[in-house]
XYZ file of C-alpha atoms in Angstrom:
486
model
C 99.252 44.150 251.033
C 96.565 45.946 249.374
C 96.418 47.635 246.322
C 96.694 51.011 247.326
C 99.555 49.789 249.718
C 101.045 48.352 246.328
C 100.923 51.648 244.558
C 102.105 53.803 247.193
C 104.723 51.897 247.310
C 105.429 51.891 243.289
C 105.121 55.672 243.725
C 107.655 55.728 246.717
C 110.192 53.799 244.742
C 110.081 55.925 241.486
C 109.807 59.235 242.729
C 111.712 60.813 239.705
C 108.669 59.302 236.683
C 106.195 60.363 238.883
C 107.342 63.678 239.213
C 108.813 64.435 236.108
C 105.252 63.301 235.077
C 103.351 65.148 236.992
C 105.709 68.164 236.431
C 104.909 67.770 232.382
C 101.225 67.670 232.973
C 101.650 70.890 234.878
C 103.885 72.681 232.473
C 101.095 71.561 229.457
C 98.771 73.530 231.891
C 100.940 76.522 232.302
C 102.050 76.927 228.472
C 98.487 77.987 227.726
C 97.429 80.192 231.105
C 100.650 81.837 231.924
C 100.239 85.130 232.208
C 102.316 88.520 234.121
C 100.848 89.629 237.115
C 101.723 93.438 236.071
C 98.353 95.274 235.840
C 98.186 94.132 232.359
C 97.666 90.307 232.053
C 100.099 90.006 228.998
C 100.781 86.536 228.113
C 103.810 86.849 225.676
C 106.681 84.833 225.384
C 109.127 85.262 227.807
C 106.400 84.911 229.971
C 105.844 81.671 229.173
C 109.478 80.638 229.046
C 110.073 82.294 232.756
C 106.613 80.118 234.221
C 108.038 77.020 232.340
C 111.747 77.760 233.715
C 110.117 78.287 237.186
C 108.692 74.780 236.983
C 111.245 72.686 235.292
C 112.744 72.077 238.271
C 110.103 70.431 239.953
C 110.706 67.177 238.358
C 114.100 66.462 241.003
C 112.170 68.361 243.730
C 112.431 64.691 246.059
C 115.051 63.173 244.655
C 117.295 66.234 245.198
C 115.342 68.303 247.218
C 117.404 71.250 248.000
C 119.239 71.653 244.431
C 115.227 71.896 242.792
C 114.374 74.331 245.957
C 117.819 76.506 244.986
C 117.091 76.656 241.033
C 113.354 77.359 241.312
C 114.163 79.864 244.268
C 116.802 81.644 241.794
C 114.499 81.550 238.495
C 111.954 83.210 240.816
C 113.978 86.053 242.133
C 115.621 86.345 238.844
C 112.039 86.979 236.717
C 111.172 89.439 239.588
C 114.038 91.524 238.891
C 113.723 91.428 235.242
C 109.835 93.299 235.020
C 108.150 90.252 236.077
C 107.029 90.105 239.483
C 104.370 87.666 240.023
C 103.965 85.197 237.433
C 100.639 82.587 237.679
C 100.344 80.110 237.854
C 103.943 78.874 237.554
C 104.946 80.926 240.608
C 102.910 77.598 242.644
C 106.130 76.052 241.650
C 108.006 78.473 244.517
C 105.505 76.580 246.934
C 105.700 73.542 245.905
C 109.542 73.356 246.461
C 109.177 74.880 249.699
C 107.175 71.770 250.354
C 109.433 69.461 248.883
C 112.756 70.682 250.407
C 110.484 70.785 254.240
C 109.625 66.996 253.907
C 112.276 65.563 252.193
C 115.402 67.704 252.880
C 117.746 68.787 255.685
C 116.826 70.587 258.740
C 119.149 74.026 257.410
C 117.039 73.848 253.493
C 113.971 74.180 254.884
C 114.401 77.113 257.221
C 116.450 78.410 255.098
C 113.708 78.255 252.215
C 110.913 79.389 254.431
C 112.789 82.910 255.093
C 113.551 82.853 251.137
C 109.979 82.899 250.597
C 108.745 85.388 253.372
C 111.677 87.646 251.622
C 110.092 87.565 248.487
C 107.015 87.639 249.543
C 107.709 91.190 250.429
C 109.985 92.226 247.563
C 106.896 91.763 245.339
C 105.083 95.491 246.419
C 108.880 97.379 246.257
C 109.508 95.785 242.472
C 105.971 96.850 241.487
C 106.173 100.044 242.816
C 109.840 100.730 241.114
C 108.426 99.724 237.885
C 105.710 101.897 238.464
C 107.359 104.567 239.931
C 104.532 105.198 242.466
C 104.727 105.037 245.775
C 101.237 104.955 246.240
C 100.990 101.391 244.898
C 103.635 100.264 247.514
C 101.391 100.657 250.194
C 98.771 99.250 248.216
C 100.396 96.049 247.878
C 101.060 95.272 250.829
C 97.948 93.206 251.762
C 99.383 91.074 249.020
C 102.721 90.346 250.062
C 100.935 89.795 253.963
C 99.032 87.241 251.571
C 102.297 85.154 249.925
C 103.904 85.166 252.735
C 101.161 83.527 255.119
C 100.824 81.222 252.014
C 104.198 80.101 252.459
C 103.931 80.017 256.361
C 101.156 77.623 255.926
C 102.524 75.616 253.781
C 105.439 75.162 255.451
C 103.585 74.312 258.607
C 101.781 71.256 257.040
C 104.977 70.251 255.447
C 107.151 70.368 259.108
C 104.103 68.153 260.322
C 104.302 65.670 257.127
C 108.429 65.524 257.828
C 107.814 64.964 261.268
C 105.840 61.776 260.242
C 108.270 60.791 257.626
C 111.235 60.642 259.999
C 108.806 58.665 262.649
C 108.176 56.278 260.140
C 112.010 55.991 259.296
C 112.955 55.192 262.562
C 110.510 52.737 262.772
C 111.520 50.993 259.757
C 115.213 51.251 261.029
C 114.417 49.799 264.682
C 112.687 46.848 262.532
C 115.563 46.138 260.942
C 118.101 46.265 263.566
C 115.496 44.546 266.072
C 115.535 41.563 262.549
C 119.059 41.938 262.514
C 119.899 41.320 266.399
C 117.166 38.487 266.028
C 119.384 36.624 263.448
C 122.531 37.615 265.754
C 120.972 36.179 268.690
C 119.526 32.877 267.162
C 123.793 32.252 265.402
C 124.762 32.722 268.782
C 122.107 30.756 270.832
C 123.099 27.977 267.538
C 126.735 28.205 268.783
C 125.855 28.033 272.652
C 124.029 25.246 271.972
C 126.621 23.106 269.433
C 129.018 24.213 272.617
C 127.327 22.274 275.325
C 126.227 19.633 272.679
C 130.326 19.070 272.621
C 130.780 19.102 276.202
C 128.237 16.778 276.828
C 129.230 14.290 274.468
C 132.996 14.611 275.769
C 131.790 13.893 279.141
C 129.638 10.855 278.146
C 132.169 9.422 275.654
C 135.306 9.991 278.019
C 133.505 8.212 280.691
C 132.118 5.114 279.209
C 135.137 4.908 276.620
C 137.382 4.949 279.916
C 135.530 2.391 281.867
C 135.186 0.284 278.752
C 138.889 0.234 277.742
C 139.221 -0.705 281.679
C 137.387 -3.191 281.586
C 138.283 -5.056 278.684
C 142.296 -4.686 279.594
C 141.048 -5.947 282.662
C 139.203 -9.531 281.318
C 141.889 -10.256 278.451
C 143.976 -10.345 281.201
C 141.710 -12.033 283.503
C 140.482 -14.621 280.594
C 143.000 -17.293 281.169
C 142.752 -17.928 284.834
C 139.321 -16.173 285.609
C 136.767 -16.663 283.209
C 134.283 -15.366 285.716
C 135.836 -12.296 285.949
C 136.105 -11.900 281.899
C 132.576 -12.288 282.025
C 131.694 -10.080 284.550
C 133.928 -7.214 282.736
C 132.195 -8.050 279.387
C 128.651 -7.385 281.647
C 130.264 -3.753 282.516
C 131.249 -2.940 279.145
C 127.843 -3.689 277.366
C 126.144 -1.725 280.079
C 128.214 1.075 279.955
C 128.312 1.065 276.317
C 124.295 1.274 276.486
C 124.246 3.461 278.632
C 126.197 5.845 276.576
C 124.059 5.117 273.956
C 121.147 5.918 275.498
C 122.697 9.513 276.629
C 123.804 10.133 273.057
C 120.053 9.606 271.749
C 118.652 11.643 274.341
C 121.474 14.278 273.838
C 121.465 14.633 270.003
C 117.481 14.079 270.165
C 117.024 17.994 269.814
C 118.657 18.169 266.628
C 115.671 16.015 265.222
C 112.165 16.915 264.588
C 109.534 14.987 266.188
C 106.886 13.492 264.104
C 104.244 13.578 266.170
C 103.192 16.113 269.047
C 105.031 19.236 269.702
C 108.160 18.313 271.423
C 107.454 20.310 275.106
C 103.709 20.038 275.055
C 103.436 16.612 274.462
C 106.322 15.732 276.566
C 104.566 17.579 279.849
C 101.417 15.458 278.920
C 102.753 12.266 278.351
C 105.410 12.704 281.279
C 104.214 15.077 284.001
C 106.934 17.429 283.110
C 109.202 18.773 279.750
C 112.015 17.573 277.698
C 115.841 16.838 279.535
C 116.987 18.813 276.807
C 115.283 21.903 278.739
C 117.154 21.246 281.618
C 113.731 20.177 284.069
C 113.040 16.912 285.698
C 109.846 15.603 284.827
C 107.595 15.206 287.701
C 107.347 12.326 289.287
C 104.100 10.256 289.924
C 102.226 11.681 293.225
C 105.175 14.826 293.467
C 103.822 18.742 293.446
C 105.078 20.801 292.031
C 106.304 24.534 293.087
C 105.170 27.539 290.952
C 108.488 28.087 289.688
C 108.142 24.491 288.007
C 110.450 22.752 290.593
C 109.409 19.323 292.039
C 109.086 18.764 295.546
C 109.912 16.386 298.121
C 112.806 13.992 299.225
C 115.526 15.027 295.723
C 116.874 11.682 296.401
C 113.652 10.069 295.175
C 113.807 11.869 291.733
C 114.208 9.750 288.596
C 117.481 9.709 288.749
C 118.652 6.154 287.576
C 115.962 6.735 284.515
C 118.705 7.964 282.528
C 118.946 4.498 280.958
C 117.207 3.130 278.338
C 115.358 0.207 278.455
C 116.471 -2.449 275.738
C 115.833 -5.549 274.866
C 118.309 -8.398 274.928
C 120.277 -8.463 272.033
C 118.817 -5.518 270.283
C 119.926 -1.923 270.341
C 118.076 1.362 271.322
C 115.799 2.337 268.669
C 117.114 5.052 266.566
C 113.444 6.764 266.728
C 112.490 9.815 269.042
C 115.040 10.213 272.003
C 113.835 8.690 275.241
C 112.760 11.483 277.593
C 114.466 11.248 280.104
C 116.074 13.433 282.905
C 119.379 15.053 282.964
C 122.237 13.860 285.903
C 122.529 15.970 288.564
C 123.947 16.376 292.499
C 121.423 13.688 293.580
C 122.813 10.762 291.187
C 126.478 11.172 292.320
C 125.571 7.792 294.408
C 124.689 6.162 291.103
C 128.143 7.995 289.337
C 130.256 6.182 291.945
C 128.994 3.035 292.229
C 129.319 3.315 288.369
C 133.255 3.469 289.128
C 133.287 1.238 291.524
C 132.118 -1.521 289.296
C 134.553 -0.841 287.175
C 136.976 -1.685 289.195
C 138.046 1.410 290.944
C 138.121 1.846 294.675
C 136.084 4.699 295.308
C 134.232 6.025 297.930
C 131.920 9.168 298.270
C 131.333 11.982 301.792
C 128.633 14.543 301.940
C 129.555 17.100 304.003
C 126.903 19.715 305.348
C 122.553 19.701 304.184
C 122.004 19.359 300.688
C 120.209 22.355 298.951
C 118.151 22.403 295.916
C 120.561 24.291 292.895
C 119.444 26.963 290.167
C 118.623 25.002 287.160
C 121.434 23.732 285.038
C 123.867 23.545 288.440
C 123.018 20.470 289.202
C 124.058 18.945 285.884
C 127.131 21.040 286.562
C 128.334 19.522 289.150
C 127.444 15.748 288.244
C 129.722 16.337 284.943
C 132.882 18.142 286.510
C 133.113 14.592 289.060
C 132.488 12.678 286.074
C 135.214 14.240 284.452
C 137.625 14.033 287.153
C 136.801 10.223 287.534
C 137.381 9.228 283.691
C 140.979 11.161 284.115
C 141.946 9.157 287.603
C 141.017 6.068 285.516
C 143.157 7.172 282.513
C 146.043 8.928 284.358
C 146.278 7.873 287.887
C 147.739 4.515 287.462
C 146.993 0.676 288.496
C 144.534 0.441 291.499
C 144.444 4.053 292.735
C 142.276 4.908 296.064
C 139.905 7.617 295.007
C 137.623 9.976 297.257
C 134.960 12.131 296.076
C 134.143 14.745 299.091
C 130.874 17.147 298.388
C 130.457 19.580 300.498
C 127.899 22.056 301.158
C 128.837 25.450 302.831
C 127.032 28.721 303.846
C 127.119 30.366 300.424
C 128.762 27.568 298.155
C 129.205 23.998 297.041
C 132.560 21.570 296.974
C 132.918 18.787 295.024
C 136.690 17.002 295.372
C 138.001 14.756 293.520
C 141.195 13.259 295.167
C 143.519 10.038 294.338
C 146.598 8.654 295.483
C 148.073 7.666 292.137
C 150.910 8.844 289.946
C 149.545 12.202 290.144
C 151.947 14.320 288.040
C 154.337 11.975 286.764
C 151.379 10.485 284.746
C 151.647 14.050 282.151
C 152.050 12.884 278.713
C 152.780 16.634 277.461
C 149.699 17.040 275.513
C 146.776 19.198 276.930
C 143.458 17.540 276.712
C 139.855 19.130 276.814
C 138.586 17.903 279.831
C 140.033 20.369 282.170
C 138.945 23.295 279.618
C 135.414 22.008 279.624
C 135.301 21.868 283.212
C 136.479 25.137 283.537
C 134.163 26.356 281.197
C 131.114 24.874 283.040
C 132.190 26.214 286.453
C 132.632 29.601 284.684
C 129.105 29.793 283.677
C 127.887 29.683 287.231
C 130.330 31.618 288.711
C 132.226 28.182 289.729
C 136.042 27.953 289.874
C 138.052 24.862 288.491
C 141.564 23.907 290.150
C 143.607 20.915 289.423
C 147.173 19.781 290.319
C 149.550 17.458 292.267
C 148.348 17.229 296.290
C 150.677 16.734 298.992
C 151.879 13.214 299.786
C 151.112 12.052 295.864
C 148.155 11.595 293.888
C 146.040 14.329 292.250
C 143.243 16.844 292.809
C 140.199 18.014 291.313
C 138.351 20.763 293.380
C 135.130 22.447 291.977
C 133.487 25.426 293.848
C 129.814 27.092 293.092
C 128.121 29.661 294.772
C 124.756 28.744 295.817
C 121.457 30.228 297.204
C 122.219 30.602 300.549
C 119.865 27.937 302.838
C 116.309 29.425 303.670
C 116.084 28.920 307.857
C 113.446 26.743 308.608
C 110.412 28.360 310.497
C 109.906 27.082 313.724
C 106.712 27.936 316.673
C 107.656 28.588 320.163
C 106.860 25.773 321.091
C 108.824 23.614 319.308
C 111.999 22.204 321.078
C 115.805 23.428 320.425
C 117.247 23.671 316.621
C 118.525 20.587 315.944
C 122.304 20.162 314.904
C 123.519 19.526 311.667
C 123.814 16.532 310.416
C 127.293 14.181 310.551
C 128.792 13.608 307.383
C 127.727 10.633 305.156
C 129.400 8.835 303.841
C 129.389 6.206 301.137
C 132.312 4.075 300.173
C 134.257 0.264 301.144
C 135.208 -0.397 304.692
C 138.837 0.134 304.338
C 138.400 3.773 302.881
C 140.218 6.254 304.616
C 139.023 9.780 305.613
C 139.978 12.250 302.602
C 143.174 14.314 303.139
């Protein structure tokens, strides 16, 4: 800010000392050239006293603009019906409020104060006259009450076009703040959105490995005695599950840590072909295009999917440095979720229905966490060796993901409400998805998820090319002695 910036702004915030000083200079000035407009020049003492009356208000003429107009507007009239029409130079002060209650006060003062003044204005050759008694002079005068009043019109004019900037800069100042004020609103509730899915995803990752790690180690204390194989094999599963829920956690909480080095997104694209998992986007694999939008191309099945891990070292943890980059889970690793359960121990098995179709940004992850979900609570709540099938299917306008078992199903309720429902139902919601859950016919339980998608883009063919072929049968993935889902 410069220095005149600086003092305007000094002058803006004590309007009353500057002009209650500037209204002392001027009556100092007026004491010693007032003088009666009469014919006769007389400078006596009520004339003085009347010229310093006129001005005294002047020194609240911003501050309160239209109680300064009023009492300088009332001295006036009243010294013009007392013998004194015209008074100089104190009657300035009549102008000066007009200016004052234009820029600075309310849209009635100001007209209000510009008819005041073409009024007197005229009232100045009538008074003259009277005290005259000549009705010659009336006519006489005229010319200068055309003059005061055009004074006043002018003035009033520049002062409409000053108040016209003043409120144009006040409502720029106000946007500012609001647009500062919605800016701090909007980054509190971005903060909260974010600390929101920051809690979902660690639910989903803790549930899930804490579930297939209590599994398994039930599962080898039990098996200890006559199957030490299988005690080692379930103390394999737990320290790779508990890594890999390490891993997650790092790359999860890594955004609420400030990189040392490079800029988090640009150095991220130029070390790994794409940006952060925390923004949601799969880095680019080696030798892939990518779209203009910023989506990969090619086979989704060959996307980075089972990078999610970390590497480590035997015997040593993840480094608690910068977060690995690495991508988020989506539709495509449901293969990898599964035969995640099914090493645990659970008989699983997993049908795609329909052509798989690439999903807005964020779905994706969507859908992988909803089946996680409903996986952890089939190994918490479904009982000893339950049959599990996870069914995705893809429709015209919408995707299915089920999650069925034949296990306890509702007897398993324990009477307290968990958040793993609520979070699924949450993450459906902000896609448009629907959550239900309950008891299915013939025992067990049901998850079902549902989310609208793009609708499939038909491929273009030439007319040469031979008959559309048909859709493809439905895949599926699971042991031999799975049965088809209900």
């Amino acid at each position: 800010m410069g220095w005149s910036a600086r003092v305007s702004t000094w002058f803006e915030r004590h309007r009353f000392i500057v002009d209650a000083t500037g209204t002392a200079f001027f009556a100092l000035f007026v004491a010693g050239t007032a003088a009666a407009w009469d014919g006769s020049g007389a400078r006596t003492v009520p004339v003085t006293l009347w010229s310093l009356a006129t001005i005294a208000p002047l020194a609240w003429r911003r501050t309160h603009p239209v109680a300064s107009a009023v009492a300088v507007y009332a001295v006036a009239l009243a010294h013009l019906l007392t013998g004194h029409p015209l008074l100089l130079p104190g009657d300035i002060a009549v102008l000066a409020a007009l200016w004052a209650v234009t820029v600075y006060g309310p849209g009635w003062a100001h007209v209000t104060a510009i008819i005041s003044t073409i009024v007197g204005s005229f009232l100045i050759g009538p008074v003259v006259a009277l005290q005259a008694q000549s009705t010659a002079l009336l006519s006489q005068l005229v010319g200068v009450s055309m003059f005061c009043a055009v004074i006043g019109l002018a003035v009033w004019a520049l002062a409409l076009v000053r108040r016209q900037r003043r409120v144009t800069l006040d409502a720029l100042r106000d946007r500012a703040e609001r647009l500062e004020l919605e800016r701090d609103q909007q980054t509190q509730i971005a903060t909260a959105a974010e600390r929101a899915r920051i809690a979902r995803e660690m639910h989903d990752i803790v549930a899930h490995s804490l579930s297939i790690i209590v599994a398994q180690a039930d599962g080898g204390r039990y098996a200890a005695a006559n199957d030490p194989g299988a005690a080692v094999r379930s103390l394999g599963v737990i320290s790779e599950t508990g890594r890999a829920a390490l891993a997650d956690m790092r790359r999860l909480l890594g955004v609420l840590r400030e990189d040392d080095g490079a800029s988090g997104p640009s150095a991220a694209w130029q070390e790994g072909g794409g940006v952060t998992a925390g923004h949601g986007t799969r880095p680019t694999a080696p030798g892939q295009a990518r779209r203009a939008d910023g989506s990969a191309t090619g086979d989704s099945a060959a996307r980075a999917g089972d990078a999610s891990a970390a590497t480590v070292l035997p015997g040593r943890a993840p480094s608690s440095g910068t977060a690995p980059l690495a991508p988020q889970p989506d539709d495509a690793d449901l293969t990898t979720l599964v035969a995640q359960a099914r090493d645990a121990g659970t008989r699983v098995s997993l049908v795609r229905v329909g052509v798989a179709r690439r999903l807005p940004p964020g779905a994706g992850l969507t859908l992988h966490r909803v089946t996680q979900e409903a996986l952890s609570n089939v190994r918490k709540h479904a009982g000893p060796d339950p049959r599990v099938t996870v069914v995705l299917r893809w429709e015209a306008e919408s995707v299915t993901v089920e999650v069925s078992d034949d296990g306890r199903g509702a007897a398993a309720g324990d009477g307290e409400a968990g958040y793993g429902l609520l979070g699924m139902r949450e993450r459906a919601a902000m896609f448009g998805g629907s959550v239900t859950a309950g008891p299915r016919p013939g025992g067990g339980w049901r998850v079902r998820f549902t989310m609208p998608v793009p609708a499939a883009t038909p491929p273009t063919t030439s007319a040469s090319a031979g008959p559309a072929a048909s859709p493809a049968p439905p895949e599926r993935l699971g042991t031999p002695d799975d049965k088809e889902p209900a």
